[in-house]
Short mmCIF file of C-alpha atoms in Angstrom, two decimals:
data_model
loop_
_atom_site.label_atom_id
_atom_site.label_comp_id
_atom_site.label_asym_id
_atom_site.label_seq_id
_atom_site.Cartn_x
_atom_site.Cartn_y
_atom_site.Cartn_z
CA MET M 6 3.28 -14.34 5.26
CA PRO M 7 0.33 -14.26 2.83
CA VAL M 8 -1.38 -10.97 2.05
CA LEU M 9 -4.84 -10.71 3.66
CA ARG M 10 -7.77 -9.62 1.48
CA LEU M 11 -10.27 -7.60 3.51
CA ALA M 12 -13.73 -6.67 2.17
CA VAL M 13 -15.10 -3.59 3.94
CA VAL M 14 -18.85 -2.92 3.94
CA GLY M 15 -19.58 0.78 4.30
CA ASP M 16 -22.93 2.00 5.71
CA PRO M 17 -25.47 -0.33 4.05
CA HIS M 18 -28.54 1.67 5.23
CA GLY M 19 -30.67 -1.34 4.36
CA ALA M 20 -28.80 -2.23 1.15
CA TRP M 21 -27.75 -5.74 2.15
CA ASP M 22 -29.41 -8.88 0.88
CA GLN M 23 -28.77 -12.39 -0.33
CA SER M 24 -27.01 -11.07 -3.45
CA ASP M 25 -24.25 -9.70 -1.19
CA HIS M 26 -23.84 -13.09 0.47
CA LYS M 27 -23.64 -14.89 -2.87
CA LEU M 28 -21.14 -12.34 -4.13
CA LEU M 29 -18.90 -12.67 -1.07
CA GLU M 30 -19.01 -16.44 -1.38
CA LEU M 31 -17.71 -16.02 -4.94
CA LEU M 32 -15.03 -13.48 -3.98
CA ARG M 33 -13.94 -15.35 -0.81
CA PRO M 34 -12.16 -12.47 1.00
CA ASP M 35 -10.13 -13.51 4.02
CA ALA M 36 -12.36 -11.39 6.28
CA VAL M 37 -15.35 -9.03 6.09
CA LEU M 38 -15.45 -5.80 8.13
CA VAL M 39 -18.74 -3.91 8.56
CA VAL M 40 -18.61 -0.27 9.75
CA GLY M 41 -22.23 0.11 10.92
CA ASP M 42 -25.45 1.88 9.97
CA LEU M 43 -26.82 -1.46 8.84
CA SER M 44 -30.36 -0.05 8.79
CA ASP M 45 -32.65 1.97 11.06
CA GLY M 46 -32.79 -0.71 13.73
CA CYS M 47 -34.23 -3.62 11.75
CA PRO M 48 -32.89 -6.96 13.04
CA GLU M 49 -32.96 -8.62 9.61
CA ILE M 50 -29.48 -7.53 8.47
CA PRO M 51 -27.68 -8.52 11.70
CA ALA M 52 -29.35 -11.93 11.42
CA ARG M 53 -28.15 -12.27 7.82
CA LEU M 54 -24.60 -11.29 8.76
CA ASN M 55 -24.62 -14.02 11.39
CA ARG M 56 -25.33 -16.58 8.65
CA LEU M 57 -22.45 -15.48 6.41
CA PRO M 58 -19.85 -18.30 6.38
CA LEU M 59 -16.83 -15.98 6.41
CA PRO M 60 -14.75 -14.41 9.21
CA LEU M 61 -16.58 -11.17 10.04
CA ALA M 62 -16.44 -8.30 12.51
CA CYS M 63 -18.94 -5.45 12.87
CA VAL M 64 -19.42 -2.26 14.85
CA LEU M 65 -22.80 -0.51 14.98
CA GLY M 66 -23.51 3.11 14.03
CA ASN M 67 -25.90 5.86 15.06
CA HIS M 68 -28.71 4.71 12.73
CA ASP M 69 -28.70 1.22 14.25
CA ALA M 70 -30.57 2.53 17.31
CA GLY M 71 -33.50 3.46 15.06
CA ARG M 72 -35.47 6.26 16.69
CA ASP M 73 -35.46 4.45 20.02
CA ALA M 74 -33.83 6.59 22.71
CA SER M 75 -34.36 3.83 25.29
CA GLY M 76 -31.37 1.87 23.93
CA ARG M 77 -33.42 -1.31 23.59
CA THR M 78 -33.26 -1.37 19.80
CA LEU M 79 -29.49 -0.84 19.87
CA LEU M 80 -29.06 -3.66 22.38
CA ARG M 81 -31.27 -5.96 20.28
CA GLN M 82 -29.00 -5.33 17.29
CA ILE M 83 -25.94 -6.17 19.38
CA ALA M 84 -27.58 -9.32 20.74
CA CYS M 85 -28.52 -10.40 17.22
CA LEU M 86 -24.94 -9.96 16.02
CA GLY M 87 -23.55 -11.83 19.03
CA GLU M 88 -19.80 -12.33 18.90
CA LEU M 89 -19.62 -10.56 15.52
CA HIS M 90 -20.06 -7.20 17.25
CA CYS M 91 -16.80 -5.76 18.58
CA GLY M 92 -17.76 -2.25 19.73
CA TRP M 93 -15.33 -1.33 22.56
CA GLY M 94 -13.99 -4.87 22.24
CA LEU M 95 -11.70 -7.32 20.50
CA ARG M 96 -12.64 -9.80 17.79
CA GLN M 97 -9.67 -11.95 16.88
CA LEU M 98 -10.17 -13.61 13.49
CA GLU M 99 -8.14 -16.81 13.22
CA PRO M 100 -8.13 -17.67 10.42
CA PRO M 101 -7.09 -15.52 8.67
CA GLY M 102 -4.94 -14.07 11.47
CA VAL M 103 -5.99 -10.48 12.20
CA ALA M 104 -7.02 -8.71 15.41
CA VAL M 105 -10.02 -6.39 14.94
CA VAL M 106 -10.78 -3.87 17.68
CA GLY M 107 -14.03 -1.91 17.63
CA ALA M 108 -14.30 1.76 18.52
CA ARG M 109 -17.28 3.39 20.27
CA PRO M 110 -20.59 1.97 19.00
CA GLY M 111 -23.51 4.21 18.09
CA THR M 112 -21.42 7.30 17.40
CA ALA M 113 -22.62 10.11 15.14
CA GLY M 114 -19.25 11.88 15.16
CA GLY M 115 -18.70 15.46 16.23
CA GLY M 116 -15.92 15.04 18.78
CA PHE M 117 -17.35 13.15 21.73
CA HIS M 118 -21.05 12.86 22.32
CA LEU M 119 -23.12 9.98 23.67
CA SER M 120 -26.61 9.75 22.24
CA ARG M 121 -29.55 9.03 24.54
CA ALA M 122 -29.69 5.48 23.13
CA VAL M 123 -25.99 4.85 23.86
CA LEU M 124 -26.32 6.35 27.35
CA ALA M 125 -29.32 4.14 28.08
CA ALA M 126 -27.59 1.03 26.74
CA PHE M 127 -24.11 1.50 28.22
CA GLY M 128 -24.34 4.20 30.88
CA PRO M 129 -22.39 7.44 31.15
CA MET M 130 -18.68 7.62 30.42
CA THR M 131 -16.06 10.23 29.68
CA LEU M 132 -13.97 10.66 26.58
CA GLN M 133 -11.02 9.15 28.48
CA ASP M 134 -13.16 6.18 29.60
CA SER M 135 -14.09 5.41 26.01
CA ALA M 136 -10.50 5.76 24.76
CA ASP M 137 -9.30 3.49 27.56
CA ARG M 138 -11.83 0.79 26.64
CA ILE M 139 -10.64 0.82 23.02
CA THR M 140 -7.01 0.76 24.16
CA ALA M 141 -7.56 -2.13 26.58
CA ALA M 142 -9.17 -4.20 23.82
CA ALA M 143 -6.20 -3.55 21.53
CA LEU M 144 -3.67 -4.49 24.20
CA ALA M 145 -5.55 -7.76 24.84
CA ALA M 146 -4.95 -8.82 21.23
CA ASP M 147 -2.27 -11.33 20.25
CA PRO M 148 0.80 -9.08 19.74
CA ALA M 149 1.89 -11.21 16.78
CA LEU M 150 -1.26 -10.41 14.79
CA PRO M 151 -1.76 -7.25 12.71
CA LEU M 152 -4.25 -4.85 14.29
CA VAL M 153 -7.19 -3.23 12.50
CA LEU M 154 -9.34 -0.62 14.24
CA LEU M 155 -12.98 -0.78 13.11
CA ALA M 156 -15.10 2.32 13.75
CA HIS M 157 -18.37 3.84 12.60
CA CYS M 158 -17.01 7.40 12.50
CA GLY M 159 -13.31 7.99 11.92
CA PRO M 160 -10.97 9.82 14.30
CA ALA M 161 -10.59 13.55 14.71
CA GLY M 162 -7.48 15.00 13.13
CA LEU M 163 -7.90 13.97 9.48
CA GLY M 164 -8.75 17.48 8.28
CA SER M 165 -11.45 20.11 8.64
CA GLY M 166 -12.30 20.61 4.97
CA VAL M 167 -15.73 19.71 3.62
CA ASP M 168 -14.21 16.88 1.54
CA ASP M 169 -11.85 15.47 4.18
CA PRO M 170 -12.53 11.89 5.35
CA CYS M 171 -14.47 13.11 8.42
CA GLY M 172 -15.32 16.65 7.28
CA ARG M 173 -18.78 18.07 8.02
CA ASP M 174 -20.58 18.70 4.72
CA TRP M 175 -24.21 19.28 5.73
CA LYS M 176 -23.78 22.56 7.63
CA LYS M 177 -21.51 25.57 7.26
CA PRO M 178 -18.81 26.15 8.20
CA ALA M 179 -17.10 22.86 7.36
CA CYS M 180 -15.22 21.36 10.29
CA ASP M 181 -13.57 18.20 11.54
CA TRP M 182 -16.39 15.85 12.64
CA GLY M 183 -14.20 12.94 13.72
CA ASP M 184 -14.27 11.16 17.09
CA GLN M 185 -11.83 12.50 19.67
CA ASP M 186 -11.89 9.34 21.80
CA LEU M 187 -10.70 7.28 18.81
CA THR M 188 -7.85 9.74 18.21
CA LEU M 189 -6.80 9.45 21.84
CA ALA M 190 -7.04 5.65 21.75
CA ILE M 191 -4.81 5.45 18.67
CA ARG M 192 -2.22 7.60 20.44
CA GLN M 193 -2.35 5.36 23.51
CA ILE M 194 -2.19 2.09 21.53
CA ARG M 195 0.84 3.25 19.57
CA VAL M 196 2.89 3.38 22.76
CA HIS M 197 2.66 -0.42 22.78
CA ARG M 198 2.11 -1.61 19.21
CA PRO M 199 1.65 -0.35 15.64
CA VAL M 200 -1.72 0.63 14.18
CA PRO M 201 -1.47 -0.05 10.44
CA LEU M 202 -5.14 0.38 9.45
CA VAL M 203 -8.29 2.18 10.65
CA VAL M 204 -11.53 1.61 8.71
CA PHE M 205 -14.77 3.51 9.21
CA GLY M 206 -17.76 5.10 7.47
CA HIS M 207 -20.55 7.47 8.60
CA MET M 208 -19.47 10.42 6.42
CA HIS M 209 -20.83 9.53 2.98
CA HIS M 210 -18.78 9.64 -0.21
CA ALA M 211 -21.16 12.00 -2.06
CA LEU M 212 -21.14 15.41 -0.36
CA ARG M 213 -24.33 17.31 0.36
CA ARG M 214 -25.64 20.11 -1.87
CA GLY M 215 -23.65 18.98 -4.91
CA GLN M 216 -20.28 19.81 -3.36
CA GLY M 217 -18.54 16.88 -5.05
CA HIS M 218 -17.01 13.81 -3.46
CA ARG M 219 -15.19 13.07 -0.24
CA ARG M 220 -11.59 11.94 -0.02
CA SER M 221 -11.83 8.34 1.12
CA LEU M 222 -8.29 7.82 2.35
CA ALA M 223 -5.66 9.54 4.46
CA VAL M 224 -2.21 8.58 5.73
CA ASP M 225 -0.67 10.08 8.86
CA ARG M 226 2.97 10.66 9.82
CA GLU M 227 3.18 7.23 11.46
CA GLY M 228 2.10 5.56 8.23
CA THR M 229 -1.37 4.53 9.44
CA ILE M 230 -3.93 4.21 6.64
CA TYR M 231 -7.40 5.66 7.34
CA LEU M 232 -10.11 4.36 5.01
CA ASN M 233 -13.66 5.73 4.82
CA ALA M 234 -15.75 2.97 3.20
CA ALA M 235 -19.13 4.77 3.23
CA PHE M 236 -20.05 4.74 -0.45
CA VAL M 237 -23.83 5.26 -0.24
CA ALA M 238 -25.89 3.79 -1.85
CA ARG M 239 -23.80 0.65 -2.13
CA HIS M 240 -26.37 -1.09 -4.36
CA GLY M 241 -26.77 0.43 -7.79
CA HIS M 242 -26.63 0.07 -11.57
CA ASP M 243 -24.22 1.35 -14.20
CA LEU M 244 -25.23 3.08 -17.44
CA ALA M 245 -25.50 -0.30 -19.14
CA GLY M 246 -28.12 -1.36 -16.59
CA ARG M 247 -25.86 -3.90 -14.86
CA ALA M 248 -26.50 -4.40 -11.13
CA LEU M 249 -23.50 -3.37 -9.02
CA ARG M 250 -22.45 -4.00 -5.43
CA HIS M 251 -19.84 -1.87 -3.67
CA PHE M 252 -17.12 -3.05 -1.31
CA SER M 253 -14.01 -1.24 -0.22
CA TRP M 254 -11.10 -3.63 -0.59
CA VAL M 255 -7.83 -3.74 1.34
CA GLU M 256 -4.78 -5.93 0.79
CA LEU M 257 -2.95 -6.12 4.11
CA GLU M 258 0.48 -7.77 4.36
CA PRO M 259 1.46 -8.95 7.87
CA LEU M 260 5.09 -8.14 8.64
CA GLY M 261 5.46 -10.00 11.94
CA GLY M 262 5.51 -8.60 15.45
CA GLY M 263 2.05 -7.08 14.97
CA GLY M 264 3.19 -4.87 12.11
CA ALA M 265 1.52 -4.81 8.72
CA LEU M 266 1.66 -2.95 5.43
CA VAL M 267 -1.39 -1.86 3.46
CA ARG M 268 -0.35 -2.93 -0.01
CA ARG M 269 -3.45 -1.60 -1.76
CA ALA M 270 -6.76 0.00 -0.86
CA SER M 271 -9.57 0.51 -3.38
CA HIS M 272 -13.26 1.01 -3.97
CA HIS M 273 -14.63 -1.96 -5.96
CA TRP M 274 -17.92 -2.27 -7.84
CA TYR M 275 -18.79 -5.87 -8.67
CA GLY M 276 -21.40 -7.47 -10.85
CA LEU M 277 -23.58 -10.12 -9.25
CA ASN M 278 -21.49 -12.80 -10.96
CA GLY M 279 -18.33 -11.68 -9.13
CA CYS M 280 -16.85 -9.77 -12.07
CA LEU M 281 -15.04 -6.56 -11.06
CA HIS M 282 -16.50 -3.87 -13.32
CA TYR M 283 -14.99 -0.73 -11.77
CA GLU M 284 -12.13 0.02 -9.42
CA GLU M 285 -10.96 3.26 -7.83
CA VAL M 286 -7.46 2.78 -6.43
CA LEU M 287 -7.02 4.91 -3.31
CA HIS M 288 -3.60 3.75 -2.12
CA GLN M 289 -0.84 1.53 -3.43
CA ALA M 290 2.38 0.90 -1.55
CA ALA M 291 5.61 1.52 -3.37
CA PRO M 292 7.29 -1.71 -4.50
CA ALA M 293 10.15 -2.94 -2.37
CA PRO M 294 13.57 -1.83 -3.69
CA ALA M 295 15.47 -4.41 -5.70
CA VAL M 296 18.15 -6.26 -3.75
CA PRO M 297 21.51 -5.98 -5.56
CA CYS M 298 23.19 -9.22 -6.57
#
C-alpha cells in the first residue's frame, strides 16, 4: 500500500493565511491535520480551512474559545469548521484512507480539567466519560484503515521533565501536563486495534525563560509515535530574509488490518514556492531486513 504523507499544522495562533493554502496546494500532502489553537476565537481561520481543497481534520484547543466562558465562541468555531472538526469524534478520510479520531476539544492540559467554556458548550463529564467517547469514535472506524489520534494536548505519561513533549515549562516544579483521559482512551483502544500515531500541540517547542527546546517526539513500549507539532510561531523568516512556513510532516505506511508504520516524522520549513529549506528529522524507521536469496 502507498505511504501516506500527512502535513500537521501545530498551533497557528493566528498564523494562517492564503500563503499556507497556496503552499499546501503545491506540496499536495495526502491529508492535513490541525491540532487546534487556530486563534483566539476568530472565525476567519476555520472558514479558510473549510475552503482548502485537501482532506483535512481538525480539533480545537483552549485558545479557540477566546475569552468567552459562555461556550458560544467555541461552538461558533465548531460550526464554522463543520465536518472538519472531529473533537470526541471520527473523521474518516477516504481518500487517502486514514481514520482520524479527535480527543477532547478545548483542553489546556494538566490531567483532566474542563474549562468553563467547554462545560457550557458540552456539559459536565468525568474523565472516564471523555475517554469512553474517544474510544467509541475509534471503534466506529473502519478496522482496515490506519488510525491516527488527533489531540490539542498530548496524553499524560510521556515524561515529567521541563523539555518532555507535554512537560510544564512555565511554572516550577516541572511536571507532566498531559491529558489523563487521552492516556486512558489509548489504553482502551489498544484492546481492540493498534494505535500507530498520536499528534498534538499545545506545549510549544521553545521553552519559557530561555530553557531551550522541547522534545517533539516520543515512542512508547507498544511502538506508538507521539508527535508534538506546536512549533510557534509557525510563520517566520530565516537569516537570509526568506519567508518560511512550518509544517510537521509524517510518512505513514499502512500495513493492513488497521496497522501502520511511521516511516519518518520531521519538522519542515518551506519557502513560499514549495522549496524545503530546512528539515529536522525526529524519527526514521529502520529499513526492513534484506530477504536472503
